[in-house]
Coordinates of C-alpha atoms in Angstrom, one line a residue:
M1 CA -27.5 19.0 -1.6
R2 CA -27.3 17.0 -4.9
F3 CA -24.4 15.0 -6.2
C4 CA -23.7 12.9 -9.2
F5 CA -22.2 9.3 -8.8
P6 CA -21.7 6.4 -11.1
R7 CA -23.6 3.3 -10.3
K8 CA -22.1 1.1 -7.6
P9 CA -20.2 -1.9 -9.2
A10 CA -21.5 -5.4 -8.6
Y11 CA -18.4 -6.3 -6.7
D12 CA -16.6 -4.8 -3.7
K13 CA -13.2 -3.8 -5.2
E14 CA -12.0 -2.6 -1.8
G15 CA -12.8 -5.9 -0.1
I16 CA -11.1 -7.9 -2.9
D17 CA -8.0 -5.6 -2.4
L18 CA -7.9 -6.3 1.2
K19 CA -8.2 -10.1 0.7
K20 CA -5.3 -9.8 -1.7
N21 CA -3.3 -8.0 0.9
R22 CA -3.8 -10.7 3.4
R23 CA -2.8 -13.4 1.0
T24 CA 0.3 -11.3 0.0
S25 CA 1.2 -11.0 3.7
S26 CA 1.0 -14.7 4.1
F27 CA 3.3 -15.1 1.1
F28 CA 5.7 -12.6 2.6
W29 CA 6.1 -14.7 5.7
L30 CA 6.6 -17.8 3.5
L31 CA 9.3 -15.9 1.6
F32 CA 11.0 -14.8 4.8
G33 CA 11.0 -18.5 5.9
F34 CA 12.6 -19.4 2.6
A35 CA 15.3 -16.8 3.0
T36 CA 16.0 -18.0 6.5
F37 CA 16.2 -21.6 5.3
L38 CA 18.8 -20.5 2.7
F39 CA 20.8 -18.8 5.4
I40 CA 20.8 -21.9 7.6
L41 CA 21.5 -24.2 4.6
S42 CA 24.5 -22.3 3.4
N43 CA 26.1 -22.1 6.9
A44 CA 24.7 -25.5 8.2
E45 CA 28.2 -27.0 9.4
S46 CA 29.3 -23.9 11.0
L47 CA 26.0 -23.3 12.6
G48 CA 26.0 -26.9 13.9
D49 CA 29.3 -26.4 15.6
T50 CA 28.1 -23.1 17.2
V51 CA 25.0 -24.9 18.5
S52 CA 27.1 -27.7 20.0
Q53 CA 29.3 -25.2 21.8
L54 CA 26.2 -23.6 23.2
L55 CA 24.9 -26.9 24.4
D56 CA 28.4 -27.7 26.1
G57 CA 28.3 -26.8 29.7
E58 CA 31.9 -25.8 29.6
F59 CA 31.2 -23.0 27.3
W60 CA 29.1 -21.4 29.9
R61 CA 31.9 -21.6 32.5
L62 CA 34.1 -19.4 30.4
A63 CA 35.0 -15.8 31.3
P64 CA 32.5 -13.3 30.2
H65 CA 35.1 -11.7 27.8
R66 CA 35.4 -15.1 26.1
I67 CA 31.8 -15.2 25.5
S68 CA 32.0 -11.6 24.0
E69 CA 34.8 -12.9 21.7
K70 CA 32.6 -15.7 20.5
A71 CA 29.6 -13.3 19.8
V72 CA 31.8 -11.0 17.9
T73 CA 33.2 -13.9 15.9
F74 CA 29.7 -15.2 15.2
I75 CA 28.6 -11.8 14.0
R76 CA 31.6 -11.5 11.7
E77 CA 31.1 -14.9 10.2
Y78 CA 27.4 -14.8 9.5
S79 CA 26.3 -11.3 9.2
F80 CA 27.1 -11.2 5.4
S81 CA 25.1 -14.4 4.8
F82 CA 22.2 -13.1 6.9
L83 CA 22.1 -9.8 5.1
W84 CA 22.2 -11.8 1.8
A85 CA 19.4 -14.0 2.7
Y86 CA 17.3 -11.2 4.0
G87 CA 18.2 -9.3 0.8
I88 CA 16.4 -12.1 -1.0
F89 CA 13.3 -11.5 1.3
I90 CA 13.4 -7.7 0.7
A91 CA 13.8 -8.3 -3.1
G92 CA 10.8 -10.5 -3.1
I93 CA 8.7 -7.9 -1.3
I94 CA 9.8 -5.2 -3.8
F95 CA 9.1 -7.4 -6.7
L96 CA 5.6 -8.2 -5.6
E97 CA 4.4 -4.9 -4.0
E98 CA 6.0 -2.1 -6.0
R99 CA 3.5 -1.0 -8.7
N100 CA 6.1 1.2 -10.3
P101 CA 8.4 -1.1 -12.5
D102 CA 11.2 1.7 -12.7
R103 CA 11.3 1.8 -8.9
T104 CA 11.2 -1.9 -8.7
I105 CA 14.2 -2.3 -11.0
A106 CA 16.1 0.6 -9.3
W107 CA 15.8 -1.1 -5.8
L108 CA 16.6 -4.6 -7.1
L109 CA 19.8 -3.2 -8.7
V110 CA 20.7 -1.5 -5.5
L111 CA 20.3 -4.8 -3.7
L112 CA 22.2 -6.9 -6.3
L113 CA 25.2 -4.4 -6.8
L114 CA 25.5 -3.3 -3.1
P115 CA 24.5 -6.5 -1.1
V116 CA 25.3 -5.0 2.3
V117 CA 25.1 -1.3 1.7
G118 CA 22.0 -1.7 -0.5
F119 CA 20.2 -3.5 2.3
L120 CA 21.0 -0.6 4.7
V121 CA 20.0 2.0 2.1
Y122 CA 16.7 0.3 1.5
F123 CA 16.1 -0.1 5.3
F124 CA 16.5 3.7 5.8
F125 CA 15.1 5.2 2.6
G126 CA 13.0 2.5 0.9
P127 CA 9.1 2.3 1.4
D128 CA 7.9 0.5 4.5
L129 CA 5.6 -2.0 3.1
R130 CA 4.1 -2.6 6.6
E131 CA 2.9 0.9 6.7
R132 CA 1.3 0.5 3.2
E133 CA -0.5 -2.6 4.5
N134 CA -1.7 -0.7 7.6
F135 CA -3.0 2.3 5.5
R136 CA -5.0 -0.2 3.4
T137 CA -6.4 -1.9 6.4
L138 CA -7.3 1.4 7.9
K139 CA -9.9 2.0 5.2
K140 CA -12.6 0.2 7.0
K141 CA -12.1 2.4 10.1
R142 CA -12.1 5.5 7.9
R143 CA -15.2 4.5 6.1
K144 CA -17.1 4.2 9.4
N145 CA -16.2 7.9 10.2
R146 CA -16.9 9.3 6.7
S147 CA -20.1 11.4 6.1
G148 CA -21.8 11.9 2.8
L149 CA -24.3 10.0 0.6
P150 CA -23.8 6.4 -0.5
F151 CA -22.5 5.7 -3.9
L152 CA -25.9 4.4 -5.3
L153 CA -28.0 6.8 -7.4
P154 CA -30.0 5.2 -10.2
E155 CA -29.8 8.1 -12.7
I156 CA -27.5 10.9 -13.8
T157 CA -28.5 13.9 -11.9
E158 CA -28.3 17.7 -12.4
P159 CA -24.5 18.4 -11.7
C160 CA -23.4 15.9 -14.5
A161 CA -25.8 17.7 -16.9
M162 CA -24.0 20.9 -16.3
L163 CA -20.7 19.6 -17.5
G164 CA -19.3 19.4 -21.0
E165 CA -18.5 16.1 -22.6
Q166 CA -14.7 16.2 -21.9
T167 CA -15.1 17.4 -18.3
K168 CA -17.9 14.9 -17.7
K169 CA -15.4 12.1 -18.5
T170 CA -13.0 13.4 -15.9
A171 CA -15.7 13.9 -13.3
F172 CA -17.0 10.4 -13.8
L173 CA -13.5 8.9 -13.7
L174 CA -12.8 10.7 -10.3
A175 CA -16.1 9.8 -8.9
K176 CA -15.2 6.2 -9.6
S177 CA -11.5 6.0 -8.6
A178 CA -11.6 8.5 -5.7
K179 CA -15.3 8.4 -4.8
A180 CA -15.2 12.2 -5.2
R181 CA -18.6 13.9 -4.9
I182 CA -19.5 16.4 -7.6
S183 CA -20.8 19.4 -5.8
V184 CA -22.4 22.5 -7.4
R185 CA -23.5 25.1 -4.8
N186 CA -20.1 26.5 -4.3
S187 CA -18.2 29.8 -4.4
V188 CA -14.6 29.7 -5.2
E189 CA -11.9 32.4 -4.9
M190 CA -8.4 32.2 -6.2
L191 CA -5.7 33.5 -3.8
V192 CA -2.4 34.4 -5.3
N193 CA 0.6 34.4 -3.1
G194 CA 1.2 34.4 0.5
E195 CA -0.1 37.9 1.5
A196 CA -3.5 37.5 0.1
T197 CA -3.8 33.9 1.2
F198 CA -2.8 34.4 4.9
M199 CA -5.0 37.5 5.1
A200 CA -8.0 35.5 4.0
I201 CA -7.1 32.5 6.3
K202 CA -6.5 34.7 9.4
D203 CA -9.8 36.6 8.8
A204 CA -11.7 33.2 8.5
L205 CA -10.1 31.8 11.6
R206 CA -11.0 34.8 13.6
K207 CA -14.7 34.6 12.7
A208 CA -14.9 30.8 13.6
T209 CA -17.7 30.1 16.1
T210 CA -18.0 26.3 16.3
Y211 CA -14.8 24.5 15.0
I212 CA -11.6 24.9 13.2
H213 CA -9.9 21.9 11.4
L214 CA -6.3 22.7 10.3
E215 CA -4.1 20.1 8.5
Y216 CA -0.7 21.1 7.0
Y217 CA 2.4 19.3 5.7
S218 CA 4.7 22.3 6.9
I219 CA 4.1 24.7 9.6
A220 CA 7.0 27.1 10.5
N221 CA 7.6 28.6 13.8
D222 CA 8.0 32.2 12.4
I223 CA 6.0 35.3 12.3
I224 CA 3.0 33.9 10.3
G225 CA 3.2 30.6 12.1
S226 CA 3.0 32.3 15.5
E227 CA 0.2 34.7 14.4
I228 CA -2.0 31.6 13.4
R229 CA -1.0 29.7 16.6
D230 CA -2.1 32.8 18.6
I231 CA -5.5 33.0 16.8
L232 CA -6.1 29.2 17.3
L233 CA -5.3 29.7 21.0
S234 CA -7.6 32.7 21.3
K235 CA -10.5 30.7 19.7
A236 CA -9.9 27.7 21.9
Q237 CA -10.3 30.0 24.8
E238 CA -13.6 31.2 23.5
G239 CA -14.8 27.6 23.3
V240 CA -14.2 26.9 19.6
S241 CA -13.2 23.3 19.1
V242 CA -9.8 23.5 17.4
R243 CA -7.9 20.5 15.9
V244 CA -4.6 20.5 14.2
I245 CA -2.7 17.8 12.3
Y246 CA 0.8 18.5 11.1
D247 CA 3.3 16.2 9.3
S248 CA 6.1 15.2 11.5
V249 CA 8.7 15.4 8.6
G250 CA 7.5 18.5 6.9
S251 CA 7.2 20.3 10.2
W252 CA 10.3 18.7 11.8
K253 CA 11.7 22.2 12.7
L254 CA 8.4 23.3 14.4
G255 CA 9.6 22.6 17.9
K256 CA 8.2 21.1 21.0
K257 CA 7.4 24.6 22.6
Y258 CA 5.1 25.5 19.7
I259 CA 3.1 22.2 20.1
D260 CA 3.0 22.3 23.8
A261 CA 1.7 25.9 23.7
L262 CA -1.2 24.8 21.5
K263 CA -2.0 21.7 23.7
R264 CA -1.9 23.8 27.0
G265 CA -4.3 26.1 25.4
G266 CA -6.9 23.5 24.7
V267 CA -6.0 22.8 21.0
L268 CA -6.1 19.2 20.0
V269 CA -2.9 18.4 18.1
H270 CA -1.6 15.3 16.4
S271 CA 1.5 14.8 14.2
F272 CA 1.0 12.4 11.3
L273 CA 3.2 9.4 11.2
S274 CA 5.6 10.6 13.8
V275 CA 9.3 9.6 13.4
S276 CA 12.2 10.1 15.8
F277 CA 14.9 11.1 13.2
P278 CA 12.8 12.7 10.3
M279 CA 15.8 13.3 8.1
L280 CA 17.3 9.8 8.4
R281 CA 14.2 7.6 8.2
R282 CA 12.5 5.9 5.5
D283 CA 9.3 7.2 6.9
L284 CA 10.2 10.2 4.5
N285 CA 7.8 8.1 2.3
Y286 CA 4.0 8.3 3.1
R287 CA 4.0 11.8 4.1
N288 CA 0.8 13.9 4.6
H289 CA 1.4 16.6 2.0
R290 CA -2.1 18.0 2.3
K291 CA -3.0 21.7 3.2
I292 CA -6.6 22.0 4.5
I293 CA -8.5 24.4 6.6
V294 CA -12.1 24.1 7.5
V295 CA -14.1 26.7 9.5
D296 CA -17.5 25.8 10.9
G297 CA -18.2 23.5 8.0
A298 CA -19.0 26.4 5.8
L299 CA -15.7 27.8 4.7
G300 CA -12.5 25.9 3.5
F301 CA -9.1 26.5 2.1
V302 CA -6.9 24.2 0.0
G303 CA -4.0 24.7 -2.3
G304 CA -0.1 24.8 -2.5
L305 CA 1.0 27.2 0.4
N306 CA 2.3 25.8 3.6
I307 CA 2.4 28.1 6.7
G308 CA 5.6 30.2 6.7
D309 CA 7.1 33.5 6.1
S310 CA 8.8 32.4 3.0
Y311 CA 5.5 32.5 1.3
I312 CA 5.3 36.3 1.9
H313 CA 8.9 37.4 1.9
G314 CA 10.6 34.8 -0.2
E315 CA 13.9 33.0 0.5
P316 CA 17.5 34.0 -0.2
G317 CA 18.6 32.3 -3.3
L318 CA 15.1 31.6 -4.5
G319 CA 13.4 35.0 -4.5
I320 CA 9.7 35.3 -4.1
W321 CA 7.6 32.1 -3.4
R322 CA 4.9 32.2 -6.2
D323 CA 2.0 30.0 -5.2
T324 CA -1.7 29.7 -5.4
H325 CA -4.4 28.8 -2.9
L326 CA -8.2 28.5 -3.0
R327 CA -11.0 29.8 -0.7
I328 CA -14.1 27.7 -1.0
E329 CA -17.6 28.2 0.4
G330 CA -20.4 25.7 -0.1
E331 CA -21.0 22.1 -0.5
A332 CA -17.5 21.2 -1.3
V333 CA -16.3 22.2 2.2
A334 CA -17.9 19.0 3.5
C335 CA -15.6 17.0 1.2
L336 CA -12.5 18.8 2.6
D337 CA -13.8 18.2 6.2
D338 CA -14.5 14.6 5.2
I339 CA -10.7 14.2 4.3
F340 CA -9.6 15.8 7.6
A341 CA -11.9 13.5 9.5
A342 CA -10.3 10.5 7.7
D343 CA -6.9 11.7 8.6
W344 CA -7.9 12.4 12.2
A345 CA -9.1 8.8 12.4
F346 CA -5.7 7.6 11.6
C347 CA -4.1 9.9 14.3
D348 CA -6.7 9.6 17.0
S349 CA -8.7 6.6 18.3
K350 CA -11.7 8.9 18.9
P351 CA -13.7 9.8 15.7
L352 CA -14.7 13.4 15.2
P353 CA -18.1 14.5 16.5
A354 CA -20.6 15.1 13.6
H355 CA -20.9 18.7 12.6
T356 CA -23.6 20.3 10.6
A357 CA -23.0 23.5 8.8
T358 CA -25.6 26.1 9.4
S359 CA -24.6 28.8 6.9
P360 CA -26.7 29.1 3.8
L361 CA -25.3 27.7 0.6
P362 CA -24.0 30.1 -2.0
D363 CA -26.3 31.0 -4.9
S364 CA -23.6 30.6 -7.4
A365 CA -23.2 27.3 -9.3
T366 CA -19.6 26.2 -9.4
P367 CA -19.2 22.3 -10.1
L368 CA -16.1 20.9 -8.5
Q369 CA -14.7 17.8 -7.0
I370 CA -12.3 17.5 -4.1
V371 CA -10.0 14.4 -4.8
S372 CA -7.7 12.8 -2.2
S373 CA -5.1 10.1 -3.0
G374 CA -2.4 8.4 -1.1
P375 CA -1.0 4.9 -0.3
D376 CA -4.3 3.9 1.4
S377 CA -6.1 4.2 -2.1
N378 CA -6.8 1.5 -4.5
W379 CA -6.2 3.9 -7.4
R380 CA -3.9 6.8 -8.1
S381 CA -6.8 9.1 -8.3
I382 CA -5.0 12.5 -8.8
L383 CA -2.8 10.9 -11.5
H384 CA -6.0 9.7 -13.1
G385 CA -7.4 13.1 -13.0
Y386 CA -4.3 14.7 -14.5
F387 CA -4.2 12.0 -17.3
S388 CA -7.9 12.5 -18.1
M389 CA -7.6 16.3 -18.3
I390 CA -4.6 15.9 -20.7
V391 CA -6.1 13.3 -23.1
N392 CA -9.5 15.0 -23.2
A393 CA -8.2 18.4 -23.9
E394 CA -9.5 19.7 -27.2
E395 CA -7.5 23.0 -27.8
S396 CA -5.1 23.7 -24.8
L397 CA -3.4 22.1 -21.8
W398 CA -1.5 24.4 -19.5
L399 CA 0.5 23.1 -16.5
C400 CA 2.4 24.7 -13.6
T401 CA 4.5 22.5 -11.4
P402 CA 7.6 23.0 -9.2
Y403 CA 8.7 19.4 -10.0
L404 CA 8.5 17.9 -13.4
V405 CA 9.0 14.2 -13.0
P406 CA 5.9 12.9 -14.8
G407 CA 6.6 9.1 -15.2
K408 CA 6.0 7.3 -18.5
A409 CA 2.1 7.5 -18.5
L410 CA 1.9 11.4 -18.0
S411 CA 4.8 12.0 -20.2
T412 CA 3.4 10.1 -23.0
A413 CA 0.0 11.9 -22.6
L414 CA 1.6 15.3 -22.7
T415 CA 3.8 14.4 -25.9
T416 CA 0.8 12.8 -27.6
A417 CA -1.4 15.8 -26.9
A418 CA 1.2 18.2 -28.3
M419 CA 1.9 16.2 -31.4
S420 CA -1.9 16.0 -32.0
G421 CA -2.1 19.8 -32.3
I422 CA -3.0 20.7 -28.7
D423 CA -1.5 23.8 -27.3
V424 CA 0.5 22.2 -24.4
R425 CA 2.4 24.6 -22.2
V426 CA 4.5 23.6 -19.1
M427 CA 5.9 26.1 -16.5
I428 CA 8.7 25.1 -14.2
P429 CA 10.7 27.3 -11.8
H430 CA 14.3 28.3 -12.7
A431 CA 15.3 28.4 -9.0
T432 CA 15.1 25.2 -7.0
D433 CA 14.8 24.0 -3.4
H434 CA 15.8 20.4 -4.1
A435 CA 18.8 20.1 -6.5
L436 CA 18.3 16.3 -7.5
V437 CA 14.6 16.9 -8.2
H438 CA 15.5 20.0 -10.3
W439 CA 17.9 18.0 -12.5
A440 CA 15.4 15.3 -12.8
S441 CA 12.8 17.8 -14.0
L442 CA 15.2 19.2 -16.5
S443 CA 15.9 15.8 -17.8
A444 CA 12.2 15.6 -19.1
V445 CA 12.5 18.9 -21.0
E446 CA 14.1 17.6 -24.2
E447 CA 11.5 14.9 -25.0
L448 CA 8.7 17.5 -24.4
L449 CA 10.4 20.1 -26.6
R450 CA 10.8 17.5 -29.4
A451 CA 7.0 16.8 -29.3
G452 CA 6.2 20.4 -29.6
V453 CA 5.5 21.2 -25.9
K454 CA 6.2 24.9 -25.0
V455 CA 8.3 24.6 -21.8
Y456 CA 8.9 27.8 -19.7
S457 CA 11.3 28.7 -16.9
Y458 CA 9.9 31.0 -14.3
R459 CA 12.7 33.5 -13.4
K460 CA 11.0 35.8 -10.9
G461 CA 11.4 33.4 -8.0
F462 CA 10.3 29.9 -7.1
H463 CA 6.9 28.8 -8.7
H464 CA 5.4 26.3 -6.2
A465 CA 1.8 26.2 -7.6
K466 CA 0.4 22.9 -8.7
I467 CA -2.1 23.9 -11.5
M468 CA -3.5 22.2 -14.5
I469 CA -5.8 24.1 -17.0
A470 CA -7.6 22.1 -19.8
D471 CA -9.2 24.4 -22.5
N472 CA -11.6 26.9 -21.0
S473 CA -13.5 24.1 -19.2
A474 CA -11.6 22.7 -16.2
V475 CA -8.8 23.6 -13.8
S476 CA -7.1 21.5 -11.1
V477 CA -5.4 23.2 -8.0
G478 CA -4.1 21.6 -5.0
T479 CA -1.1 20.0 -3.2
A480 CA 0.0 17.2 -5.8
N481 CA 3.3 17.9 -7.6
F482 CA 3.7 16.4 -11.0
D483 CA 6.0 13.7 -9.8
A484 CA 5.9 10.1 -8.6
R485 CA 6.2 11.0 -4.9
S486 CA 3.0 13.2 -4.9
L487 CA 1.1 11.0 -7.3
E488 CA 2.1 7.5 -5.9
I489 CA 3.4 7.8 -2.3
N490 CA 2.3 10.8 -0.4
F491 CA -1.2 11.9 0.9
E492 CA -2.4 14.7 -1.3
V493 CA -5.5 16.6 -2.0
Q494 CA -6.6 18.4 -5.2
A495 CA -9.6 20.4 -6.3
F496 CA -11.0 19.9 -9.9
I497 CA -13.1 22.8 -10.9
Y498 CA -15.5 22.8 -13.9
E499 CA -16.6 26.4 -14.1
R500 CA -15.6 28.6 -17.1
E501 CA -15.2 31.9 -15.3
I502 CA -12.9 30.4 -12.7
V503 CA -10.9 28.6 -15.4
R504 CA -10.6 32.0 -17.3
A505 CA -9.2 33.6 -14.2
F506 CA -6.6 31.0 -13.9
R507 CA -5.7 31.3 -17.6
R508 CA -5.2 35.1 -17.2
E509 CA -2.9 34.4 -14.2
F510 CA -0.9 31.9 -16.2
V511 CA -0.3 34.4 -18.9
R512 CA 0.7 37.1 -16.5
D513 CA 3.2 34.6 -15.2
L514 CA 4.6 34.1 -18.6
D515 CA 5.9 37.6 -18.6
D516 CA 8.4 36.5 -15.9
C517 CA 9.4 33.3 -17.9
T518 CA 11.9 32.5 -20.5
Q519 CA 11.0 29.9 -23.1
F520 CA 13.2 26.7 -23.7
R521 CA 14.1 26.5 -27.3
L522 CA 15.1 23.1 -28.7
H523 CA 18.1 24.2 -30.7
D524 CA 19.5 26.0 -27.7
W525 CA 18.8 23.1 -25.4
L526 CA 20.5 20.7 -27.5
R527 CA 23.8 22.8 -27.1
R528 CA 23.7 22.8 -23.3
P529 CA 27.0 22.0 -21.5
L530 CA 28.1 18.4 -20.8
R531 CA 28.0 19.1 -17.1
S532 CA 24.2 19.7 -17.4
R533 CA 23.7 16.6 -19.3
I534 CA 25.5 14.5 -16.6
L535 CA 23.5 16.0 -13.9
E536 CA 20.2 15.5 -15.7
A537 CA 21.2 11.8 -16.3
A538 CA 21.9 11.5 -12.6
G539 CA 18.4 13.0 -11.9
R540 CA 16.8 10.8 -14.5
L541 CA 18.3 7.6 -12.9
S542 CA 16.9 8.5 -9.6
S543 CA 13.5 9.9 -10.9
S544 CA 11.6 6.7 -9.9
Q545 CA 12.5 7.4 -6.3
L546 CA 11.7 11.1 -6.3

């Protein structure tokens, strides 16, 4: 097994980052102390009278209802001042920690214009920065459980020599930012839509002999969800080691009975970042949006499909659920397993036992990288990969995404490429499963059209695939949407494939999908109704939070 890595830098970026986090934590406590000091200073006289009463023995001889009255009065008098002072503390945290300036300004405005309500909104829906700190600290634990070669090879080896100049740049970037190994001995099959995908998944699960690792953002308790559960239970009874990770928000409707059935049958199950009230908590941030299956270390699946009947039969109001998945055999499966092992280390104190794939490697050569990113990463690696593919494209750049909220960097990259003569095409769904994100996506259309980007609306159903195709040389497929939530907040995984035949297959599928699309025209778009403009403006204002 041969991989290509850049030379190891002379400094430990990760160690420096953790030291910075410790210093930042100390400063947070200092800021909290300053906010508390302001609260006490602004209410010094009243607080002094309250303390005097508490020290007076007569106060404690009052009837309990009088004490309750005093408590209510205290809360009424000081709650606003406390929230104001604590708002300063939260504002300081946002200002120092948020890497997205648009999101920083949005939250600061909420706290400024809505002093009390804004604090409550941030508490429930803002990012929990303590979790971000925990994720970063967890890197050390994850690193101990990760397999693979160290990032210290003195020369460029065979895989890099197989890549073209533009793809080599992207591969080197991802090797540095995500430490993504470049593997070659792989066989990759594109799976289109739910029927083909679930047929391949069920067939692979039934053939498992050693272990099954399954990690999904959303698992539905429906027909296909029940079929996969029954297969997992059957394999566990045969002695196969079965582990499952599901996201507690994405799978919030799964139900206790489904999970209990797996556990009773010998399947090891963990929810990722469990929450009590998933639809009302700020833990909606930092979700595990990955979809990974590894069977016996030899076969893996990754892509856009969750587990649910909607991917086969569609949904009322949306139509068919158009999506794409990958079936991978070969060296890259170890990279998927590595990501699962890291996520398992977050959920379970016991590391996964070492597994060695016994199946022979494919004879075919398909260079690819498996790239993960999330709030525990030093870099926004998948965003880096997207950006590199766009700016290094020489002839064409085609993109499929269900949500088009690119942010300034990617938006500039797309418009610059189009204005430079690159054939840039973007496909988004006409139907939507999230209204606010839909209008935010449409708010990006006008700028793209003015730059010469060809934007298409998929009309046959809901196009949920996350695919980027650069020239005839590279394609990226996985779980990451073209929005801030996927690229900056959630845990995602994406495959970057550098093999021309695979790329051509994806280009053919893109062209087939164009038959079910209508193209936006700038002169028509500029005549859209005022209502649409207002809704787009509302979506654009909230785009930094999506």
